[in-house]
Coordinates of N, CA and C in Angstrom, one line a residue:
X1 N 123.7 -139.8 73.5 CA 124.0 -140.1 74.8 C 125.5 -140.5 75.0
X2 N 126.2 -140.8 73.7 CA 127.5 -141.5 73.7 C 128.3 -140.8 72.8
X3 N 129.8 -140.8 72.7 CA 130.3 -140.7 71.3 C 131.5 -141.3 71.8
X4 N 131.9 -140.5 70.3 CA 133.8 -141.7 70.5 C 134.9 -140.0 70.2
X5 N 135.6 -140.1 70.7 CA 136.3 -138.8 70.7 C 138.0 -139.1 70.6
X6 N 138.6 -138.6 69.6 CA 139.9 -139.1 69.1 C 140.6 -139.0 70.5
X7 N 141.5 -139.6 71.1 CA 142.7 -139.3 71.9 C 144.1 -139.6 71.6
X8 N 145.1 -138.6 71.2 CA 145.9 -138.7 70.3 C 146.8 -140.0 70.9
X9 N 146.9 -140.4 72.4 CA 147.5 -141.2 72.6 C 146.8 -142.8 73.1
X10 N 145.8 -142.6 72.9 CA 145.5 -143.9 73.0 C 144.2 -144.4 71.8
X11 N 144.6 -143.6 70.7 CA 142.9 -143.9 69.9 C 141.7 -143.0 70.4
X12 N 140.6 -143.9 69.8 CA 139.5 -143.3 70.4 C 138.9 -144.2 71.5
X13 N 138.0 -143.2 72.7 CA 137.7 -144.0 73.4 C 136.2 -143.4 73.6
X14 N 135.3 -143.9 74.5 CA 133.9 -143.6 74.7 C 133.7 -142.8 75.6
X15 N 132.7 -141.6 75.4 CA 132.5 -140.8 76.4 C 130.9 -140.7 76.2
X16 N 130.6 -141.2 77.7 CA 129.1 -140.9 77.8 C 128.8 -139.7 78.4
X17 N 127.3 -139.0 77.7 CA 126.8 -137.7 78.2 C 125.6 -137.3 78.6
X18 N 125.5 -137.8 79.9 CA 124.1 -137.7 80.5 C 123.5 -136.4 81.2
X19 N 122.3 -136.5 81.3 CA 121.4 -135.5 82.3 C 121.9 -135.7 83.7
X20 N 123.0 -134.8 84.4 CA 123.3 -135.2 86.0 C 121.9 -135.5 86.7
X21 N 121.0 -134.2 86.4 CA 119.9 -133.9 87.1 C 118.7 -135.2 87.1
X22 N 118.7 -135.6 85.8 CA 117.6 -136.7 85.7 C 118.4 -138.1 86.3
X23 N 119.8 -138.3 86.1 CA 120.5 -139.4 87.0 C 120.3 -139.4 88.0
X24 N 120.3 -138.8 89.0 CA 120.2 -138.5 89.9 C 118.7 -138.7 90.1
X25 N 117.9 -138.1 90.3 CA 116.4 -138.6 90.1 C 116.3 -139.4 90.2
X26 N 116.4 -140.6 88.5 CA 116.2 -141.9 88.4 C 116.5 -142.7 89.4
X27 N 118.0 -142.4 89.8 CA 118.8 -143.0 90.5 C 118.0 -143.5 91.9
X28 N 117.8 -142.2 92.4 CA 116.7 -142.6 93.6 C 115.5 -143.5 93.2
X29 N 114.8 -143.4 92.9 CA 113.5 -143.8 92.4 C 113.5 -145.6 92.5
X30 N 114.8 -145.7 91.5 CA 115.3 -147.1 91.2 C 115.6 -147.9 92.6
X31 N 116.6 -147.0 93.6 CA 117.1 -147.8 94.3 C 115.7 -147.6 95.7
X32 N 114.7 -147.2 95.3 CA 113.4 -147.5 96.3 C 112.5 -148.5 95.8
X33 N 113.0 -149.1 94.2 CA 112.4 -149.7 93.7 C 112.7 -150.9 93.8
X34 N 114.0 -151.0 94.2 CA 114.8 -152.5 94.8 C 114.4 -153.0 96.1
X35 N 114.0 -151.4 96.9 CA 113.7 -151.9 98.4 C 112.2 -152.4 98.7
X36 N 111.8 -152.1 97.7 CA 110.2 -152.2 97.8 C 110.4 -153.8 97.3
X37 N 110.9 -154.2 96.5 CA 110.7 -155.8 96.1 C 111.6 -156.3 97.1
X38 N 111.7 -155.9 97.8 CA 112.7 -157.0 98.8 C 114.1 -157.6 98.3
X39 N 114.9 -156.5 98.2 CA 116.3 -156.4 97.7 C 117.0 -155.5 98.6
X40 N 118.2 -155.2 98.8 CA 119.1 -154.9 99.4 C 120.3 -154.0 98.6
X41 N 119.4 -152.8 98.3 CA 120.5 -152.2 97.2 C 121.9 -151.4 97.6
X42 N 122.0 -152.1 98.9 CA 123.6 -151.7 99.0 C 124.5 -152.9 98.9
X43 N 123.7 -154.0 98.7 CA 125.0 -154.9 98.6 C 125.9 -154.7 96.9
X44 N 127.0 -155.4 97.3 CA 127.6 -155.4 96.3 C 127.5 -155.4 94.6
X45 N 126.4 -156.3 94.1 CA 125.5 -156.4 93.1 C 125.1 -155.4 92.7
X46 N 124.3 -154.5 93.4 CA 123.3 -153.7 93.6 C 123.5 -152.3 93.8
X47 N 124.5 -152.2 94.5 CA 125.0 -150.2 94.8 C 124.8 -149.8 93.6
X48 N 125.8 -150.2 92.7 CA 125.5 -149.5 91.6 C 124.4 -149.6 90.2
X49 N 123.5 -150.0 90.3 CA 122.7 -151.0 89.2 C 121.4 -149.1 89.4
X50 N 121.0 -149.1 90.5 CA 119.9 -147.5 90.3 C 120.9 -146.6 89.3
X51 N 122.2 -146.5 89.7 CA 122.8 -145.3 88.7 C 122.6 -146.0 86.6
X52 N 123.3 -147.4 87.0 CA 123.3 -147.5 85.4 C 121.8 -147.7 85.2
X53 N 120.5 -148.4 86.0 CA 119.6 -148.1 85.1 C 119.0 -146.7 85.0
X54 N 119.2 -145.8 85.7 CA 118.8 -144.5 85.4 C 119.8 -143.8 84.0
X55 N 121.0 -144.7 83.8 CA 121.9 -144.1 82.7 C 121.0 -144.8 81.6
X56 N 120.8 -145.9 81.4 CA 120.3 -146.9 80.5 C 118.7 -146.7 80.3
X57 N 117.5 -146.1 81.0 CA 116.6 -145.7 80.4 C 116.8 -143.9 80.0
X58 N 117.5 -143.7 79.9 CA 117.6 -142.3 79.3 C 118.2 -142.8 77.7
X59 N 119.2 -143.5 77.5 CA 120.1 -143.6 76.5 C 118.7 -144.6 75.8
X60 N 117.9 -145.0 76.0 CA 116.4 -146.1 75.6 C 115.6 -144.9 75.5
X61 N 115.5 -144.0 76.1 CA 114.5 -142.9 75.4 C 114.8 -141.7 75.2
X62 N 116.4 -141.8 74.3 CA 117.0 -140.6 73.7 C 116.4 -139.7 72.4
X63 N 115.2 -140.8 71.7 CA 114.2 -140.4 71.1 C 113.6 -138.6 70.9
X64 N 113.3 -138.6 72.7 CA 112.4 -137.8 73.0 C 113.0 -136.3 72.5
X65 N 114.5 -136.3 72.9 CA 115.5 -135.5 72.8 C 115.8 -134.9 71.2
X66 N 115.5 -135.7 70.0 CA 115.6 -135.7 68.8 C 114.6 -135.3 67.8
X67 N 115.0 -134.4 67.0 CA 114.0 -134.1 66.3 C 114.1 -135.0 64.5
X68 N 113.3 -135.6 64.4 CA 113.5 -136.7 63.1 C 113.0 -135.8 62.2
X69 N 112.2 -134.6 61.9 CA 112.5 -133.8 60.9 C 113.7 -133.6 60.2
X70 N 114.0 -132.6 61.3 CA 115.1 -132.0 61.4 C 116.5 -133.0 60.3
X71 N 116.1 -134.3 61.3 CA 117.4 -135.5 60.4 C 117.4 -135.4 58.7
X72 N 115.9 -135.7 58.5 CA 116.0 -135.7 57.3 C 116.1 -134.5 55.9
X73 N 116.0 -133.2 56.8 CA 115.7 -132.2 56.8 C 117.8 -131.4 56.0
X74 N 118.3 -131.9 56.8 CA 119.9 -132.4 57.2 C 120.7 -132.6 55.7
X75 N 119.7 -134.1 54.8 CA 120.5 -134.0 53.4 C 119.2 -134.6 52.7
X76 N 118.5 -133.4 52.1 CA 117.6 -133.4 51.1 C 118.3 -133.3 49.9
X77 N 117.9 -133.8 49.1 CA 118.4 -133.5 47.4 C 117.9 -133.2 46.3
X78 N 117.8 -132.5 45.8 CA 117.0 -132.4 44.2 C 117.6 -133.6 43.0
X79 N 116.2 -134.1 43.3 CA 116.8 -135.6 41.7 C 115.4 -136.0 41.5
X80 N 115.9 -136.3 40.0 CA 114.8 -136.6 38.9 C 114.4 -138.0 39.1
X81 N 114.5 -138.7 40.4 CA 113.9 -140.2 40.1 C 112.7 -140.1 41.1
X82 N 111.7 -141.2 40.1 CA 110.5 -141.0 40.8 C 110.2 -142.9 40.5
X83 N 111.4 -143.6 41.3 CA 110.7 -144.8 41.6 C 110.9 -145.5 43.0
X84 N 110.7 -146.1 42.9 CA 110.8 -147.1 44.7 C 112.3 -146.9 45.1
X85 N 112.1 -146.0 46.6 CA 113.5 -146.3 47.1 C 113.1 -147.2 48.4
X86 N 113.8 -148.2 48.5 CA 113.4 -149.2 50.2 C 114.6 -149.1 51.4
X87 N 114.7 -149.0 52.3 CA 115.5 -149.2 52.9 C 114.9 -150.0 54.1
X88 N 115.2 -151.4 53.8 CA 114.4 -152.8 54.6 C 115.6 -153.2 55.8
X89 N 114.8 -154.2 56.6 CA 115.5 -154.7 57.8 C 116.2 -153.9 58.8
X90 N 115.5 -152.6 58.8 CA 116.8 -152.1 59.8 C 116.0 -152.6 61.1
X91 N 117.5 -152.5 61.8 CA 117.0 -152.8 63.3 C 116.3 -151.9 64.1
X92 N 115.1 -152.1 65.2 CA 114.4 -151.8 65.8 C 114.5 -152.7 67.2
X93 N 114.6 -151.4 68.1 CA 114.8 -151.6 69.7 C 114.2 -150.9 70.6
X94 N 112.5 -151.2 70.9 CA 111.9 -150.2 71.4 C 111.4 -150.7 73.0
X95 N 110.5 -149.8 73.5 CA 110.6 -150.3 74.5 C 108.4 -149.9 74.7
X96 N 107.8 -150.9 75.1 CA 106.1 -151.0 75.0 C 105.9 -150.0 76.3
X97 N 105.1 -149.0 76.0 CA 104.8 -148.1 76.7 C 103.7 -148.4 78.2
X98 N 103.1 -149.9 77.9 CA 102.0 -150.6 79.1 C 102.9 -151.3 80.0
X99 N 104.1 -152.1 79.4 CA 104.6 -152.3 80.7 C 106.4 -152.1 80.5
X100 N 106.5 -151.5 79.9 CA 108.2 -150.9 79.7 C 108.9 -152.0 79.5
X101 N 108.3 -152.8 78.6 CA 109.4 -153.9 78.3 C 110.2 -153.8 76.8
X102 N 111.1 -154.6 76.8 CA 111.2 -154.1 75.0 C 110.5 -154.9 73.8
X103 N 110.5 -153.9 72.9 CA 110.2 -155.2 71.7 C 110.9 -154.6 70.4
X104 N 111.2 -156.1 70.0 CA 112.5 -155.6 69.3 C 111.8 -156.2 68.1
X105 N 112.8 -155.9 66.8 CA 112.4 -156.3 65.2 C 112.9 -155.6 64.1
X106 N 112.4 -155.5 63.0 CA 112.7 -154.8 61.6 C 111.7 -154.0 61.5
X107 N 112.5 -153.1 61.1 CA 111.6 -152.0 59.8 C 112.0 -152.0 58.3
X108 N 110.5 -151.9 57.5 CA 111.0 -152.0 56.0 C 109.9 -150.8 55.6
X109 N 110.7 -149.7 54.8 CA 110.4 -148.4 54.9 C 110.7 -148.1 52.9
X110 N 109.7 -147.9 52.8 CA 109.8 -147.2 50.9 C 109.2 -145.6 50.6
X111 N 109.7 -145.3 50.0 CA 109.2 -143.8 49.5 C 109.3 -143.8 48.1
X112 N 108.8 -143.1 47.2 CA 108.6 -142.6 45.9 C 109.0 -141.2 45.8
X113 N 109.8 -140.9 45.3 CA 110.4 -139.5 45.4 C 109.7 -138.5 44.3
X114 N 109.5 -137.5 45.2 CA 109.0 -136.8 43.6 C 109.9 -135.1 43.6
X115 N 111.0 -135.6 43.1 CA 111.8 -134.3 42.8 C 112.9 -134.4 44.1
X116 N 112.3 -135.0 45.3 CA 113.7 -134.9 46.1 C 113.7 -136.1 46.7
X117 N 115.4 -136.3 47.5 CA 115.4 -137.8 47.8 C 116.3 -136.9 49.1
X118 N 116.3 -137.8 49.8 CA 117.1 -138.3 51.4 C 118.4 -138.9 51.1
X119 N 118.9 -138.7 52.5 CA 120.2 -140.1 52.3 C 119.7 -141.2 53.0
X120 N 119.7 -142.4 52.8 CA 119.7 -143.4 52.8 C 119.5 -143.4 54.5
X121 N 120.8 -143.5 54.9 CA 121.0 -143.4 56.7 C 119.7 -142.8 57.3
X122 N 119.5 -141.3 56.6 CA 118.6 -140.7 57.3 C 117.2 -141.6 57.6
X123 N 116.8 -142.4 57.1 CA 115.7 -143.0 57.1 C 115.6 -144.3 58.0
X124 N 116.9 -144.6 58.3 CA 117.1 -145.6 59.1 C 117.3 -144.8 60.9
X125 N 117.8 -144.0 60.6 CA 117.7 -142.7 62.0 C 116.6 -142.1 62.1
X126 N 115.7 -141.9 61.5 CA 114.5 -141.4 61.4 C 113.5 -142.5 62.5
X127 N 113.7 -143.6 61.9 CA 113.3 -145.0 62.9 C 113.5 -145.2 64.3
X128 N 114.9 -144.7 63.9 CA 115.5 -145.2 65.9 C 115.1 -143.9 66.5
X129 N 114.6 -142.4 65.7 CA 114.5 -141.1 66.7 C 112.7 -141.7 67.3
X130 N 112.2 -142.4 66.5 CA 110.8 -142.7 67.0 C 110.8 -144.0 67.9
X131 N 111.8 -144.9 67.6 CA 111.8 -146.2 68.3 C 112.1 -146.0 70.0
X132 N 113.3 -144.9 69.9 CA 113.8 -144.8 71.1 C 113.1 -143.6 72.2
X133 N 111.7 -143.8 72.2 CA 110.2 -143.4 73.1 C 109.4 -144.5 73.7
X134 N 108.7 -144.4 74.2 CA 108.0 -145.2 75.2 C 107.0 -145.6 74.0
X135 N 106.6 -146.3 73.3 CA 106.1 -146.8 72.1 C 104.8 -147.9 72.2
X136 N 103.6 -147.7 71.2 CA 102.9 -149.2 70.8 C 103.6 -149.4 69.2
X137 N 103.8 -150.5 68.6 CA 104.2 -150.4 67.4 C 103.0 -150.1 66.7
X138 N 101.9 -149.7 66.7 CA 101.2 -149.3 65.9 C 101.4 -147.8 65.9
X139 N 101.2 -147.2 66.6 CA 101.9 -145.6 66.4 C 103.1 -145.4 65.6
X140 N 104.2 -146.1 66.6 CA 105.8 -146.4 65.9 C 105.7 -146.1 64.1
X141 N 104.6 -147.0 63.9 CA 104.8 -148.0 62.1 C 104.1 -146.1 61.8
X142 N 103.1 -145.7 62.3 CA 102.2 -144.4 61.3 C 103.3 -143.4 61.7
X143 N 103.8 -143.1 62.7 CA 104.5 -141.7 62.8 C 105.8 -141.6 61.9
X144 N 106.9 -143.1 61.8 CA 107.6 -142.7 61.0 C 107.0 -142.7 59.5
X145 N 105.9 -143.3 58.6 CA 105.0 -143.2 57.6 C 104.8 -141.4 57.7
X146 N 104.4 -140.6 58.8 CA 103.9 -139.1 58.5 C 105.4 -138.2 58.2
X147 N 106.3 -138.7 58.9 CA 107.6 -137.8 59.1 C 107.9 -137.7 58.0
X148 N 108.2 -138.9 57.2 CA 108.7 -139.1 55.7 C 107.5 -138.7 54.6
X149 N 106.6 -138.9 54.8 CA 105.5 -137.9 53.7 C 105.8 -136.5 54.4
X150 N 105.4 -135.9 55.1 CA 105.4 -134.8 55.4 C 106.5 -133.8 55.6
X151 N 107.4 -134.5 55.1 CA 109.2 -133.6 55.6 C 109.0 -133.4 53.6
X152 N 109.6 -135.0 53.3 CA 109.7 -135.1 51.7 C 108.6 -134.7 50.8
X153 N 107.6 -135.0 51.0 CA 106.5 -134.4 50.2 C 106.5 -135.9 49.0
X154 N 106.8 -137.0 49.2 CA 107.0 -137.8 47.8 C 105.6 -138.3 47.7
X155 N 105.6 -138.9 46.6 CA 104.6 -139.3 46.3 C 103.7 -140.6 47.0
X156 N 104.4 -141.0 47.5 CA 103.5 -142.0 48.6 C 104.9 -142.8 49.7
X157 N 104.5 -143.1 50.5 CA 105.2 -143.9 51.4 C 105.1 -145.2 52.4
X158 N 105.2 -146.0 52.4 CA 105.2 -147.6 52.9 C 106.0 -147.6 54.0
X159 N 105.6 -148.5 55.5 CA 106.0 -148.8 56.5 C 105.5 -150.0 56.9
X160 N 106.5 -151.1 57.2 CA 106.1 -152.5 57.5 C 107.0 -152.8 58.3
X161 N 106.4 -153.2 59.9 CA 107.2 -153.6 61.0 C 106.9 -154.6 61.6
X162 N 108.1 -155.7 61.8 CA 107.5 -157.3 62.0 C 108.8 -157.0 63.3
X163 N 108.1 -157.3 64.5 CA 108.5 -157.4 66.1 C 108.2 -158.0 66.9
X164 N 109.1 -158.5 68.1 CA 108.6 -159.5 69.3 C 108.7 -158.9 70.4
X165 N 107.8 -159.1 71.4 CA 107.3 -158.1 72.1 C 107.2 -159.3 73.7
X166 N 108.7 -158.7 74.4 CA 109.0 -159.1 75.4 C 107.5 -159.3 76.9
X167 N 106.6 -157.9 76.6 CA 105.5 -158.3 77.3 C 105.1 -159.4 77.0
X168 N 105.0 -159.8 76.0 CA 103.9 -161.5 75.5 C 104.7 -161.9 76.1
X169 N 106.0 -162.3 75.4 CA 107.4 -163.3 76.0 C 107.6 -164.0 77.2
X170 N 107.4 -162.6 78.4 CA 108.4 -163.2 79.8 C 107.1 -163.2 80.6
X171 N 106.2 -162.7 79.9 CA 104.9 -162.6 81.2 C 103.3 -162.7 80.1
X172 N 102.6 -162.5 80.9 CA 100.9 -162.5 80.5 C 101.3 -163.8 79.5
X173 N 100.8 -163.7 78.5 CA 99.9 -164.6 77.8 C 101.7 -165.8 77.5
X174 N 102.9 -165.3 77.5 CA 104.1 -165.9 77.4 C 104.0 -166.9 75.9
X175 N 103.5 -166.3 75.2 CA 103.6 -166.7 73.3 C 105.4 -166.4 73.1
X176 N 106.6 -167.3 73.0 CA 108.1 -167.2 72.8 C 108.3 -166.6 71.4
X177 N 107.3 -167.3 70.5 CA 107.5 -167.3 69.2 C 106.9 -166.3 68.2
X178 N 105.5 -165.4 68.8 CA 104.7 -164.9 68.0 C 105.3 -163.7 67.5
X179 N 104.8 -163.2 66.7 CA 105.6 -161.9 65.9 C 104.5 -160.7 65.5
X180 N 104.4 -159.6 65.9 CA 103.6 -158.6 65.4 C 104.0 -158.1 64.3
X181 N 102.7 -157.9 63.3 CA 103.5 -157.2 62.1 C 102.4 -156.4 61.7
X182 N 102.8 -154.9 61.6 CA 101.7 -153.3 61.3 C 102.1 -153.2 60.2
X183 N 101.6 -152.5 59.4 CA 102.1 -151.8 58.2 C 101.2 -150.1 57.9
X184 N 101.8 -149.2 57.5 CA 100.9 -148.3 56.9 C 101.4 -148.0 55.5
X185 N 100.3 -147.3 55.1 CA 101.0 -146.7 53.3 C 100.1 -145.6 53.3
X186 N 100.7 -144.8 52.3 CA 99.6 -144.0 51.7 C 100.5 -143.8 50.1
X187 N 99.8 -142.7 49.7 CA 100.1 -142.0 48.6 C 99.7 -143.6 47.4
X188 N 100.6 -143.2 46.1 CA 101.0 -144.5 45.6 C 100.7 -145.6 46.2
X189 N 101.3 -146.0 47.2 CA 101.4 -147.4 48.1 C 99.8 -147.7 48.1
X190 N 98.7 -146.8 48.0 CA 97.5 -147.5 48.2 C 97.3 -148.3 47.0
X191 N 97.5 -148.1 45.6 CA 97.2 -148.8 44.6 C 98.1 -150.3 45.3
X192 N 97.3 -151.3 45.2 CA 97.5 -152.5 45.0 C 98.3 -153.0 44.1
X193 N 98.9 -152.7 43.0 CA 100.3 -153.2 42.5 C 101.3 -152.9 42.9
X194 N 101.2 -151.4 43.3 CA 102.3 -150.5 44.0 C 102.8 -151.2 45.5
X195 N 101.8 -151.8 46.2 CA 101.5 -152.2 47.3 C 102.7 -153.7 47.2
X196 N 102.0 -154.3 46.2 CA 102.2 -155.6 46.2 C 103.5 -155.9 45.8
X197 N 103.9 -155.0 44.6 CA 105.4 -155.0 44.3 C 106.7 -154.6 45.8
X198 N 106.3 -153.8 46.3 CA 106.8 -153.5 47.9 C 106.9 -154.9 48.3
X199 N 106.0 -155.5 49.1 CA 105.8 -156.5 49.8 C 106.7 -157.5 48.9
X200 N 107.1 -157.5 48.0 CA 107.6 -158.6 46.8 C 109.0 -158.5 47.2
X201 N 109.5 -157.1 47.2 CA 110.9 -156.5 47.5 C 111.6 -157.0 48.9
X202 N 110.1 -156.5 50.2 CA 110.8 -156.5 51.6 C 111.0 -158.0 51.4
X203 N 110.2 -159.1 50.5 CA 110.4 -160.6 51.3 C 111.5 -161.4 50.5
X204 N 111.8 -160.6 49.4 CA 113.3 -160.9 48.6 C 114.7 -161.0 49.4
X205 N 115.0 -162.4 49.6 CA 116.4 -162.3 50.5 C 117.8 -162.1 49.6
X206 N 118.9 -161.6 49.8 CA 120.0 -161.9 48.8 C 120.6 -163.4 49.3
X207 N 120.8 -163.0 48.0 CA 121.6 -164.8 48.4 C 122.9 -164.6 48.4

């Protein structure tokens, strides 16, 4: 939805690239959505707030637009290692599909390679092509788990996602502090040492 584009005279600067047709749309929708709550969306505040959030849930569910095959598909490798690769803590910014709020958190993601490996990045993009959809994190946690078995073929794969989930937060039950956490595995990962060694890794901090 964004990039950065060299300009020889001033650096780089940001160029955003949206759907006119779905802005527009949104746009409306939004600013009947201000009048229905009893707002005034021509005041000053407000004129423009329908356009950016019709720009700002598209760039929140750029997801849909992306194929996360395809990403990892991008830089496969042929290599002889067949032990734990993790790539923990990435950031996660999703948005709960029951009442469109976000919930945000980590992902901690392992694979066992058997004959080929990924780049690193891809796996962390692989995350945000699923994160950035209308989401429950239980889906979220199994679909990136099938992408990564089913693209790479490795010998088993681990997915563990600890998140806070702004519906609890600002409304219903209003828990500040509670944290959801899903996991899936298969392959390898079902053996219980395999398992347990993972879980040993994601809760290892550097010092």
């Amino acid at each position: 939805m964004c990039s950065l584009k060299n300009n020889n005279s001033n650096g780089y600067q940001r160029t955003d690239l949206y759907n006119e047709q779905a802005t527009e749309q949104l746009s409306s929708h939004y600013k009947e959505i201000l009048q229905i709550v009893g707002e005034d969306p021509s005041r000053e505040g407000l004129n423009k707030t329908p356009e950016r959030v019709a720009k700002a849930m598209q760039f929140l569910l750029q997801g849909y637009e992306i194929d996360p095959v395809e990403i990892l598909r991008s830089a496969m490798f042929k290599e002889d290692y067949r032990q734990m690769v993790i790539v923990k803590d990435i950031e996660i910014y999703s948005m709960c599909e029951h009442h469109m709020l976000p919930f945000i958190g980590k992902a901690h993601v392992a694979y066992i390679p058997n004959g080929t490996i990924t780049g690193l990045s891809k796996i962390a993009r692989v995350v945000d092509v699923f994160a950035r959809r209308l989401q429950v994190q239980e889906r979220l946690t199994t679909q990136i788990k099938d992408c990564i078995q089913d693209t790479l073929k490795p010998l088993g794969v681990a997915v563990v996602i600890e998140a806070q989930h702004l519906c609890m937060q600002m409304r219903g039950v209003q828990k500040q502090h509670s944290i959801t956490t899903t996991s899936d595995f298969v392959g390898a990962f079902e053996k219980v040492a395999t398992r347990e060694e993972f879980i040993k890794l994601i809760s290892t901090k550097l010092s």
